[in-house]
Amino acid sequence: MAWIVKNSATQQIDKRDEPYLDDTLRAELEAEIIPRYPTRQAATLPVLHALQHKHHWLPHQALAEAAGFLGLHPSEVLDTATFYEDFRLQPMGQYLIMVCQSLSCELMGHTSLVDALRDKLGIEPGGTTDDGRFTLLTVECLGSCGTAPCALVNETLHESLTIENLDKVLNELP
Amino acid sequence: MSLQEPVLCQRIPTWPWGDPADRHLIGLDEYLSTGGYAALDKALAMQPTEVIAAVKESELRGRGGAGFPAGMKWGFLPPEDGKQRFLTVNADESEPGTFKDRLLLDFDPHLLLEGIAICMHACRLDTAYIYIRGEYHAQAKTLQKAVDESYKHNVFGENSKLGRINDRAPQCYVHRGAGAYICGEETALLESLEGKRGWPRNKPPFPAIAGAFARPTIINNVETLAIVPAIIDRGPAWFKSMGKDRPEGAPPAVPASFGPKLYGISGHVNRPGVYEDDLGIKVSTLIETHGQGMRGGKKFKGAIPGGISMGILGPDQYDAELDFDIGKKYGCLGLGTAGVIVMDEDTDMVAVARNICRFFSHESCGQCTPCREGTGWMYKLLTRIEAGGGTSKDIDLLLELSGSMGSMPGTTICGLADGANWAVRTIVNKFRADFEAKVRKKPHSRLRVLPVGVG
């Protein structure tokens, strides 16, 4: 739920010496993204996307670095980052399986997919396997209603899924 | 099938003109060799006001859900003052049942870019942002590639054939959202574009006066802009020869439904997908001809006309016409995006309502209390009814709740809660028997009635 406040007050923030927003990325964003917008704040989403694409999730340190880069207070970036479903504020498994649970997918039987994944991976939606390979999530509409049910595995959409071909997709992952 | 030739799908093989298996991405070269960007050249030879007048005359209505006349929207812009003015393209297609814009983004992105360029010329807008939903990873990449090609072809950029607008080189950027349905609401989209949480703004001021970065901004849906080149190319009269006129003698206030439209059909049909046809075709035609009938030969129970926020059509409304007047005639909110979800006789309508409420409670931005609390409350009530723990009072409570939240009762800023309440109200009213069958008539009593004379 987008509007639920995350537990930031009591959270320990892990710090590392090496920056998440390194000089190469910084230069690239400065040249490519910043000139597109009249304000630096408007680059928040593209910057967070770039950071998440690189690190697979958004540690607090990365958000703070993004804030510095954008000339904002860290809380402003946190405010934006917590609102959006796509931004992962906890570490995720190597492969993020997002099964669509919206109406067309439910009519076409997404529950059997979720049940099959639950059995196969031994986790509930929201959980990550012990080896850190898979995270299972149920999400709202992925815009693939005509080819329901569907699931997004990291950035790849798989459509017209059955238990068998979803199994095949997962087994073929590197 | 009444549409003679495909318009939006002219380069995308779609039934009955082509085989979807032949679909491929139309790159710049193929787009140009099939008459692409000719409408832009034609528009550039016209005065900006003439372009707006042509779109106004065509009575093109927005294809993103609200159906607002596009030409009128363009006419709301204040006179130029030499500072930046924006076009934001709403490609945040996230409502369950809607997957029509994706077809254009997947296969014919230049059609959208041509529409964008024409709109920028007509409305004197110098910067366009295409706000595409975060989940459309592949589409964002395709679109970015097309934008790069269009820069090389001097549609945008320093040497743009649009010339300088507001003393700036016209620019077009792809901006990715991050998984928030509410950002499809126009003012939430602007907030999100500015790098903030997607909280809808109070209107007025309307975006045409103070939109993105507090500057005049036009917001149009992908399909709306993609139809503009055809209107310029072939004229408003041609456009009005398709679709459906307002009933004879009706005042101009009654919406007319001209032009072609992309219909998405999903759910319990044999051939789901996106099809193009005249506005105003019947749900029965869409199911039987385009969708090749109900799956497994089952009976039709209900259909959602266009994205789950629009309410539902009951079994007796199988022949409802999908036009902009559908709301008044058939007791639902409107045509929406024309992403029809079809349900067969085995569908449990309580589960449908529960699914819809979960969606809205999950996607509520949380800004207005009636929506934030109300959608969650309805979801809980429906979960309870579905599990067999509800009472008949719960049904009345559902109706009361849904009647009191939304921008129409005037308790919220935007229309998200209206979507939830129309869905719930129409489902409960049209399928009350499904709900009655699941609830207990009376609440359980802890007091046992003992027979007389015991003890």
XYZ file of C-alpha atoms in Angstrom:
629
model
C 0.000 0.000 0.000
C 1.492 3.182 -1.197
C 0.510 5.349 1.716
C 1.659 3.227 4.624
C 4.556 4.858 6.409
C 7.600 2.616 6.514
C 9.404 2.065 9.789
C 12.075 4.658 9.308
C 12.300 6.063 12.829
C 13.828 3.028 14.490
C 15.705 1.716 11.510
C 19.455 1.253 11.574
C 20.977 2.653 8.434
C 23.809 0.606 7.032
C 26.615 2.697 5.668
C 29.371 1.700 3.338
C 32.374 3.683 2.157
C 31.881 3.111 -1.532
C 29.083 5.365 -2.818
C 26.052 3.836 -4.549
C 25.776 6.857 -6.780
C 29.293 6.667 -8.164
C 31.042 9.234 -10.317
C 30.292 7.531 -13.630
C 26.566 7.319 -12.912
C 26.605 10.842 -11.542
C 28.206 12.211 -14.704
C 25.858 10.234 -16.902
C 22.760 11.496 -15.057
C 24.059 15.045 -15.014
C 24.549 14.991 -18.779
C 21.530 12.961 -19.855
C 18.728 13.401 -17.350
C 19.097 16.698 -15.512
C 18.868 18.949 -18.637
C 15.481 17.439 -19.479
C 13.652 19.115 -16.614
C 13.243 22.693 -15.397
C 13.925 21.595 -11.779
C 16.403 19.114 -10.334
C 13.684 17.544 -8.196
C 11.884 16.353 -11.334
C 14.802 14.003 -11.974
C 13.999 12.067 -8.773
C 12.219 9.169 -10.471
C 14.805 8.714 -13.244
C 17.656 8.886 -10.705
C 16.010 6.325 -8.427
C 15.310 4.087 -11.431
C 18.964 4.277 -12.443
C 20.137 3.468 -8.921
C 17.712 0.591 -8.555
C 18.612 -0.800 -11.958
C 22.239 -0.894 -10.869
C 21.870 -2.177 -7.303
C 18.572 -4.076 -7.571
C 17.181 -2.189 -4.577
C 17.433 1.215 -2.900
C 19.399 1.275 0.367
C 18.881 4.357 2.530
C 22.414 5.472 1.821
C 21.584 5.492 -1.892
C 18.506 7.640 -1.230
C 20.579 10.071 0.798
C 23.160 10.260 -1.977
C 20.404 10.828 -4.524
C 19.076 13.647 -2.349
C 22.504 15.270 -2.287
C 22.744 14.956 -6.035
C 19.271 16.450 -6.557
C 19.749 19.255 -4.061
C 16.957 17.959 -1.849
C 16.633 16.937 1.754
C 16.881 13.141 2.172
C 13.359 13.091 3.609
C 11.999 14.502 0.363
C 13.525 11.663 -1.612
C 12.353 9.136 0.978
C 8.863 10.626 0.735
C 8.817 10.048 -3.000
C 10.538 6.666 -2.904
C 8.140 5.185 -0.334
C 5.121 6.215 -2.388
C 5.937 4.114 -5.422
C 5.464 0.391 -5.533
C 8.363 -0.176 -7.926
C 11.027 1.207 -5.629
C 12.360 -1.556 -3.421
C 13.512 -0.328 -0.049
C 14.541 -3.782 1.134
C 16.918 -6.201 -0.536
C 15.094 -8.560 -2.859
C 15.885 -11.950 -4.280
C 17.929 -12.178 -7.444
C 14.732 -12.784 -9.390
C 11.603 -10.896 -8.508
C 8.507 -12.783 -9.600
C 5.493 -10.490 -9.738
C 2.263 -12.313 -10.464
C -0.632 -10.120 -11.570
C -3.708 -10.518 -9.388
C -6.076 -8.026 -11.004
C -9.486 -8.872 -12.364
C -8.723 -10.347 -15.778
C -5.899 -12.424 -14.341
C -8.093 -13.620 -11.478
C -10.841 -14.612 -13.940
C -8.240 -16.561 -15.909
C -6.912 -18.337 -12.844
C -3.937 -16.525 -11.383
C -4.528 -18.236 -8.022
C -3.367 -21.582 -9.364
C -0.113 -19.926 -10.447
C 0.431 -18.402 -7.031
C -0.346 -21.733 -5.352
C 2.074 -23.544 -7.638
C 4.810 -20.999 -6.894
C 4.115 -21.232 -3.196
C 4.648 -24.997 -3.366
C 7.637 -24.844 -5.667
C 9.527 -22.125 -3.811
C 8.233 -22.757 -0.320
C 7.468 -19.074 0.288
C 4.377 -16.931 0.698
C 3.816 -13.838 -1.480
C 6.141 -11.181 -0.082
C 8.749 -13.736 0.925
C 12.227 -14.525 -0.382
C 13.731 -17.993 -0.684
C 16.522 -18.827 1.768
C 19.130 -18.909 -0.987
C 18.113 -15.365 -1.996
C 17.295 -16.470 -5.523
C 13.563 -15.721 -5.730
C 11.190 -13.189 -4.245
C 7.497 -13.767 -4.855
C 5.058 -10.872 -5.018
C 1.464 -10.516 -6.112
C 0.921 -7.176 -7.838
C -1.883 -5.197 -9.457
C -2.490 -4.973 -13.199
C 0.514 -5.410 -15.496
C -1.380 -4.333 -18.620
C -1.557 -7.758 -20.154
C -5.249 -8.536 -19.658
C -5.714 -10.033 -23.123
C -2.997 -12.581 -22.429
C -3.884 -13.296 -18.805
C -2.629 -14.632 -16.503
C 0.744 -12.969 -16.603
C 3.791 -12.353 -14.452
C 6.789 -10.102 -14.564
C 10.126 -11.751 -13.775
C 12.496 -8.862 -13.097
C 11.992 -6.756 -16.245
C 10.591 -9.438 -18.536
C 6.876 -9.972 -18.933
C 5.608 -13.520 -19.414
C 2.104 -13.837 -20.814
C -0.584 -16.517 -21.239
C 0.977 -18.440 -18.378
C 0.166 -21.961 -17.289
C 1.751 -23.721 -14.362
C 3.924 -25.675 -16.820
C 5.282 -22.773 -18.830
C 5.880 -20.667 -15.719
C 7.836 -23.592 -14.326
C 9.840 -23.731 -17.522
C 10.548 -19.973 -17.395
C 11.872 -20.256 -13.832
C 13.950 -23.355 -14.548
C 15.594 -21.699 -17.519
C 16.750 -18.643 -15.584
C 20.547 -18.443 -15.377
C -17.807 -5.082 -38.241
C -18.489 -1.740 -39.754
C -15.143 0.006 -39.891
C -13.942 -0.133 -43.502
C -10.217 0.114 -42.941
C -7.966 0.241 -39.907
C -6.858 3.711 -38.828
C -4.923 3.350 -35.600
C -3.965 -0.188 -36.589
C -3.086 0.720 -40.177
C 0.431 -0.633 -39.699
C -0.383 -3.203 -37.020
C -1.947 -6.404 -38.379
C -5.207 -6.843 -36.498
C -8.270 -8.947 -37.144
C -10.025 -8.800 -39.651
C -7.388 -7.032 -41.781
C -4.346 -8.980 -40.740
C -2.896 -11.730 -38.641
C -1.549 -10.672 -35.236
C 1.273 -13.195 -35.764
C 2.687 -10.813 -38.402
C 3.050 -7.929 -35.964
C 6.457 -6.319 -35.769
C 7.910 -3.046 -34.608
C 7.504 -0.327 -37.225
C 10.826 1.508 -37.323
C 11.344 4.959 -38.782
C 12.142 3.719 -42.321
C 9.042 1.581 -42.565
C 6.959 4.322 -41.003
C 8.168 6.841 -43.588
C 7.707 4.459 -46.506
C 4.079 3.893 -45.487
C 3.147 7.563 -45.474
C 4.357 8.384 -41.983
C 5.030 11.978 -40.945
C 3.102 13.239 -44.012
C 0.336 14.509 -41.728
C 2.941 16.395 -39.711
C 4.189 18.129 -42.859
C 0.598 18.985 -43.728
C -0.033 20.344 -40.235
C 3.144 22.436 -40.397
C 1.819 24.094 -43.553
C -1.268 25.112 -41.594
C -1.550 27.830 -38.966
C -1.590 26.415 -35.410
C -5.110 27.780 -34.921
C -6.264 25.953 -38.046
C -4.983 22.668 -36.625
C -6.851 23.236 -33.363
C -9.966 24.184 -35.330
C -9.751 20.937 -37.326
C -9.473 18.843 -34.148
C -12.348 20.798 -32.605
C -14.469 20.250 -35.680
C -13.776 16.519 -35.614
C -15.321 16.388 -32.112
C -12.531 14.043 -31.065
C -13.068 12.971 -27.491
C -10.225 11.883 -25.256
C -9.562 8.155 -25.320
C -8.059 7.927 -21.850
C -11.265 7.401 -19.910
C -12.951 10.725 -19.230
C -13.907 11.420 -22.851
C -13.277 15.158 -22.684
C -13.297 16.881 -26.108
C -9.629 17.137 -27.108
C -9.986 20.238 -29.278
C -11.703 22.099 -26.463
C -8.896 21.134 -24.072
C -6.346 22.492 -26.531
C -8.359 25.703 -26.767
C -8.092 26.357 -23.010
C -4.418 27.316 -23.218
C -3.617 30.956 -22.466
C -1.784 33.055 -25.105
C 1.960 32.447 -25.405
C 4.215 34.429 -23.128
C 7.569 33.202 -24.427
C 8.172 30.861 -21.471
C 8.099 27.067 -21.444
C 4.821 25.208 -22.060
C 4.442 21.461 -21.780
C 2.734 18.484 -23.316
C 2.496 15.445 -21.082
C 1.403 12.245 -22.722
C -0.449 9.896 -20.453
C 0.922 6.428 -21.130
C 0.349 5.341 -17.555
C -2.128 2.723 -18.643
C -2.733 0.824 -15.408
C -6.410 0.138 -15.032
C -7.282 -3.560 -15.033
C -8.827 -4.446 -18.378
C -6.949 -1.745 -20.278
C -4.117 -2.745 -22.572
C -4.855 -0.809 -25.762
C -2.128 1.851 -25.610
C 0.398 -0.911 -25.192
C -0.420 -2.134 -28.708
C 0.541 1.247 -30.176
C 3.642 1.564 -27.989
C 4.760 -1.965 -28.826
C 4.404 -1.797 -32.578
C 3.826 1.712 -33.916
C 5.455 4.252 -31.569
C 6.077 6.758 -34.387
C 2.332 7.216 -34.820
C 2.230 8.563 -31.271
C 5.300 10.736 -31.886
C 3.707 12.219 -34.994
C 0.593 13.056 -32.970
C 2.782 14.621 -30.295
C 4.595 16.787 -32.850
C 1.302 17.964 -34.366
C -0.073 18.819 -30.930
C 3.110 20.722 -30.025
C 2.840 22.735 -33.235
C -0.867 23.453 -32.777
C -0.726 24.380 -29.105
C 2.755 25.986 -29.205
C 4.237 23.578 -26.662
C 8.002 23.231 -26.589
C 8.588 20.220 -24.368
C 6.790 16.879 -24.349
C 7.079 14.250 -21.644
C 5.719 10.796 -22.302
C 4.825 9.466 -18.874
C 4.909 5.709 -19.303
C 4.084 3.332 -16.471
C 7.013 1.706 -14.731
C 5.871 -1.843 -15.465
C 6.144 -1.268 -19.219
C 9.880 -2.007 -19.358
C 9.980 -3.253 -22.945
C 7.643 -0.533 -24.184
C 9.739 2.212 -22.600
C 12.811 0.887 -24.421
C 10.937 0.672 -27.745
C 9.618 4.164 -27.280
C 13.034 5.571 -26.389
C 14.456 4.033 -29.548
C 11.686 5.620 -31.617
C 12.261 8.992 -29.940
C 15.974 8.755 -30.792
C 15.055 7.999 -34.417
C 12.659 10.937 -34.533
C 15.407 13.268 -33.333
C 17.573 12.039 -36.206
C 14.684 12.683 -38.586
C 14.470 16.246 -37.187
C 10.998 15.890 -35.763
C 12.378 17.142 -32.461
C 15.671 18.693 -31.448
C 17.806 21.640 -32.543
C 16.992 21.306 -36.243
C 13.375 20.324 -35.726
C 11.030 20.887 -38.625
C 8.649 22.391 -36.076
C 11.013 25.353 -35.928
C 11.538 27.062 -32.611
C 8.615 27.115 -30.214
C 8.595 29.643 -27.370
C 12.152 30.371 -28.522
C 13.213 26.824 -27.669
C 14.079 23.741 -29.681
C 11.159 21.301 -29.350
C 12.057 18.333 -27.152
C 10.405 15.005 -26.436
C 11.398 12.836 -23.474
C 10.324 9.468 -22.113
C 9.641 9.642 -18.377
C 9.066 6.364 -16.545
C 6.603 6.090 -13.694
C 7.177 3.661 -10.848
C 4.107 1.553 -10.286
C 1.363 3.822 -9.025
C -2.071 3.641 -10.658
C -3.003 7.053 -9.317
C -0.366 8.682 -11.529
C -2.741 8.101 -14.444
C -4.890 10.850 -12.913
C -3.745 13.963 -14.738
C -2.736 16.140 -11.814
C -1.141 13.212 -9.939
C 0.836 12.587 -13.112
C 2.105 16.167 -12.984
C 3.129 15.835 -9.339
C 4.922 12.604 -10.170
C 6.627 14.232 -13.133
C 7.892 16.919 -10.780
C 9.539 14.211 -8.677
C 7.031 14.117 -5.848
C 4.556 11.548 -4.583
C 1.593 11.187 -6.927
C -1.001 13.109 -5.005
C -3.765 14.619 -7.168
C -4.118 18.386 -7.010
C -7.199 20.391 -6.351
C -8.650 21.969 -9.473
C -8.775 24.820 -10.415
C -6.230 25.838 -11.513
C -6.594 23.443 -14.404
C -3.424 22.098 -16.012
C -4.004 24.194 -19.142
C -3.420 27.280 -16.968
C -0.962 25.962 -14.360
C 0.134 22.371 -14.891
C 3.620 20.896 -14.875
C 6.091 23.172 -13.110
C 3.184 25.657 -12.754
C 3.225 26.310 -16.503
C 0.438 25.776 -19.065
C 0.269 22.060 -19.830
C -1.780 19.828 -22.086
C -2.320 16.221 -21.003
C -3.572 13.729 -23.549
C -3.832 9.971 -23.727
C -1.674 7.962 -26.153
C -4.610 6.874 -28.306
C -6.016 10.416 -28.492
C -2.746 11.776 -29.877
C -2.263 8.775 -32.164
C -5.529 9.511 -33.972
C -4.632 13.184 -34.581
C -2.397 12.560 -37.649
C -5.287 10.801 -39.407
C -7.643 13.692 -38.647
C -5.181 16.194 -40.095
C -4.401 13.991 -43.067
C -7.941 13.148 -44.095
C -10.020 15.860 -42.497
C -12.665 16.150 -39.789
C -15.509 15.178 -42.145
C -13.852 11.837 -42.873
C -13.316 11.292 -39.147
C -16.972 12.005 -38.460
C -18.045 9.485 -41.065
C -16.963 6.812 -38.579
C -18.477 6.023 -35.229
C -21.810 7.231 -34.072
C -23.539 10.598 -34.180
C -25.644 11.874 -31.318
C -29.287 10.835 -31.560
C -31.315 12.922 -34.009
C -32.528 16.185 -32.550
C -30.336 15.849 -29.469
C -28.686 19.059 -28.218
C -24.920 19.479 -28.710
C -24.463 18.806 -24.991
C -25.162 15.126 -25.640
C -21.797 13.562 -26.473
C -21.296 12.292 -29.996
C -19.018 9.311 -30.501
C -17.190 9.844 -33.751
C -14.206 7.995 -35.058
C -12.567 4.628 -34.586
C -11.623 3.251 -31.195
C -9.347 0.558 -29.884
C -11.280 -1.994 -27.865
C -9.573 -4.349 -25.484
C -11.417 -7.526 -24.685
C -10.351 -9.884 -21.944
C -11.813 -12.429 -19.557
C -14.004 -15.342 -20.546
C -13.918 -15.091 -24.341
C -12.323 -17.346 -26.923
C -10.095 -14.737 -28.525
C -9.132 -11.899 -26.189
C -7.075 -9.023 -27.560
C -7.162 -5.478 -28.900
C -9.403 -4.717 -31.872
C -10.182 -1.550 -33.756
C -13.719 -0.667 -34.753
C -16.193 2.194 -34.905
C -17.208 3.753 -31.632
C -20.636 2.572 -30.611
C -20.475 -1.135 -31.469
C -22.465 -3.423 -29.227
C -20.944 -5.466 -26.425
C -22.578 -8.525 -28.010
C -20.828 -7.826 -31.326
C -17.511 -7.364 -29.587
C -17.901 -10.660 -27.753
C -19.311 -12.726 -30.609
C -17.434 -11.337 -33.616
C -14.168 -9.986 -32.278
C -13.863 -12.221 -29.255
C -15.291 -15.243 -31.109
C -17.869 -15.957 -28.453
C -17.889 -16.949 -24.825
C -15.258 -19.441 -23.743
C -16.596 -22.971 -23.502
C -19.969 -21.888 -24.909
C -20.983 -20.587 -21.489
C -23.665 -17.976 -20.938
C -22.867 -14.268 -20.592
C -23.278 -12.948 -17.085
C -21.807 -9.476 -17.093
C -19.166 -7.242 -18.601
C -17.196 -4.252 -17.433
C -17.316 -1.652 -20.224
C -13.915 -0.122 -19.880
C -11.519 -0.555 -17.036
C -12.836 -1.688 -13.688
C -13.737 1.807 -12.489
C -16.639 2.094 -14.883
C -19.151 -0.159 -13.175
C -20.701 -3.238 -14.724
C -23.235 -4.202 -17.389
C -25.709 -6.847 -16.316
C -26.952 -9.924 -18.228
C -29.855 -7.912 -19.683
C -27.422 -5.314 -21.089
C -25.664 -7.662 -23.489
C -26.566 -5.378 -26.397
C -25.306 -2.156 -24.832
C -23.580 0.141 -27.322
C -20.029 1.091 -26.397
C -20.173 4.853 -26.928
C -19.719 7.960 -24.799
C -23.398 7.908 -23.838
C -23.243 4.412 -22.334
C -23.188 5.704 -18.769
C -26.560 7.398 -18.802
C -28.254 4.709 -20.844
C -27.068 1.616 -19.013
C -26.450 2.733 -15.457
C -22.677 2.716 -15.353
C -20.053 5.448 -15.072
C -19.064 5.663 -18.720
C -17.149 4.133 -21.572
C -13.806 4.585 -19.867
C -10.999 3.133 -21.910
C -13.193 0.535 -23.662
C -11.169 -2.288 -22.144
C -14.035 -4.744 -21.822
C -13.788 -7.552 -19.266
C -16.261 -10.340 -19.957
C -17.588 -12.726 -17.308
C -19.436 -15.984 -17.834
C -22.244 -17.552 -15.844
C -19.888 -19.267 -13.380
C -18.348 -16.017 -12.183
C -18.861 -15.125 -8.543
C -19.741 -11.435 -8.508
C -18.798 -11.107 -4.848
C -15.272 -12.167 -5.783
C -15.281 -9.676 -8.662
C -16.294 -6.841 -6.329
C -13.703 -7.992 -3.782
C -10.962 -8.019 -6.420
C -11.939 -4.521 -7.592
C -11.987 -3.138 -4.056
C -8.611 -4.658 -3.286
C -7.233 -2.899 -6.334
C -8.622 0.478 -5.338
C -7.691 0.160 -1.690
C -4.160 -0.812 -2.713
C -3.891 2.027 -5.218
C -5.546 4.785 -3.179
C -2.932 7.488 -2.680
C -4.140 8.099 0.854
C -4.628 11.817 0.541
C -8.389 11.943 1.179
C -9.805 10.044 4.146
C -13.078 8.824 2.537
C -11.120 7.073 -0.197
C -8.208 5.820 1.905
C -10.455 4.382 4.599
C -13.545 3.684 2.516
C -11.923 1.505 -0.131
C -10.179 -0.581 2.542
C -13.383 -0.892 4.519
C -15.310 -2.074 1.471
C -12.556 -4.583 0.704
C -12.801 -5.988 4.225
C -16.590 -6.186 4.049
C -16.439 -7.986 0.712
C -13.770 -10.402 1.945
C -16.034 -11.210 4.862
C -19.092 -11.689 2.662
C -17.119 -13.888 0.269
C -15.922 -16.061 3.139
C -19.519 -16.546 4.284
C -19.228 -14.411 7.399
C -21.279 -11.461 6.231
C -24.781 -10.392 7.152
C -27.428 -8.695 5.057
C -26.608 -5.473 6.881
C -23.164 -5.613 5.276
C -24.717 -5.274 1.835
C -26.542 -2.116 2.865
C -23.395 -0.804 4.500
C -21.510 -1.391 1.247
C -24.082 0.650 -0.643
C -24.023 3.403 1.931
C -20.230 3.572 1.936
C -19.940 3.560 -1.800
C -22.562 6.273 -2.106
C -20.665 8.656 0.124
C -17.112 8.649 -1.207
C -15.740 10.172 -4.363
C -15.484 13.435 -6.229
C -19.119 13.232 -7.281
C -20.504 13.210 -3.727
C -17.785 15.856 -3.257
C -15.746 14.146 -0.557
C -12.485 13.498 -2.410
C -10.114 15.424 -4.675
C -9.929 13.005 -7.581
C -12.072 10.326 -9.138
C -10.319 7.190 -7.846
C -12.947 6.639 -5.167
C -15.686 7.182 -7.749
C -14.255 4.258 -9.664
C -14.437 2.049 -6.610
C -17.904 3.160 -5.625
C -19.431 2.842 -9.101
C -18.024 -0.653 -9.401
C -19.397 -1.715 -6.026
C -22.752 -0.007 -6.388
C -23.476 -1.347 -9.858
C -22.304 -4.863 -8.999
C -24.391 -4.998 -5.815
C -27.453 -3.494 -7.505
C -27.307 -5.615 -10.641
C -26.254 -8.879 -8.966
C -27.793 -8.564 -5.546
C -28.865 -12.229 -5.588
C -25.184 -13.299 -5.615
C -24.606 -11.304 -2.457
C -27.851 -12.393 -0.761
C -26.925 -16.011 -1.339
C -23.697 -15.556 0.621
C -24.916 -13.681 3.673
C -26.830 -14.770 6.721
C -30.231 -13.206 6.987
C -29.799 -12.351 10.656
C -26.728 -11.739 12.725
C -25.702 -14.589 15.023
C -27.070 -14.179 18.503
C -25.157 -15.273 21.541
C -28.453 -15.775 23.409
C -29.941 -19.196 22.947
C -33.692 -19.573 22.936
C -34.504 -22.339 25.386
C -37.610 -24.456 25.141
C -40.236 -23.714 27.764
C -40.121 -25.935 30.788
C -36.459 -26.806 30.703
C -34.759 -26.910 34.106
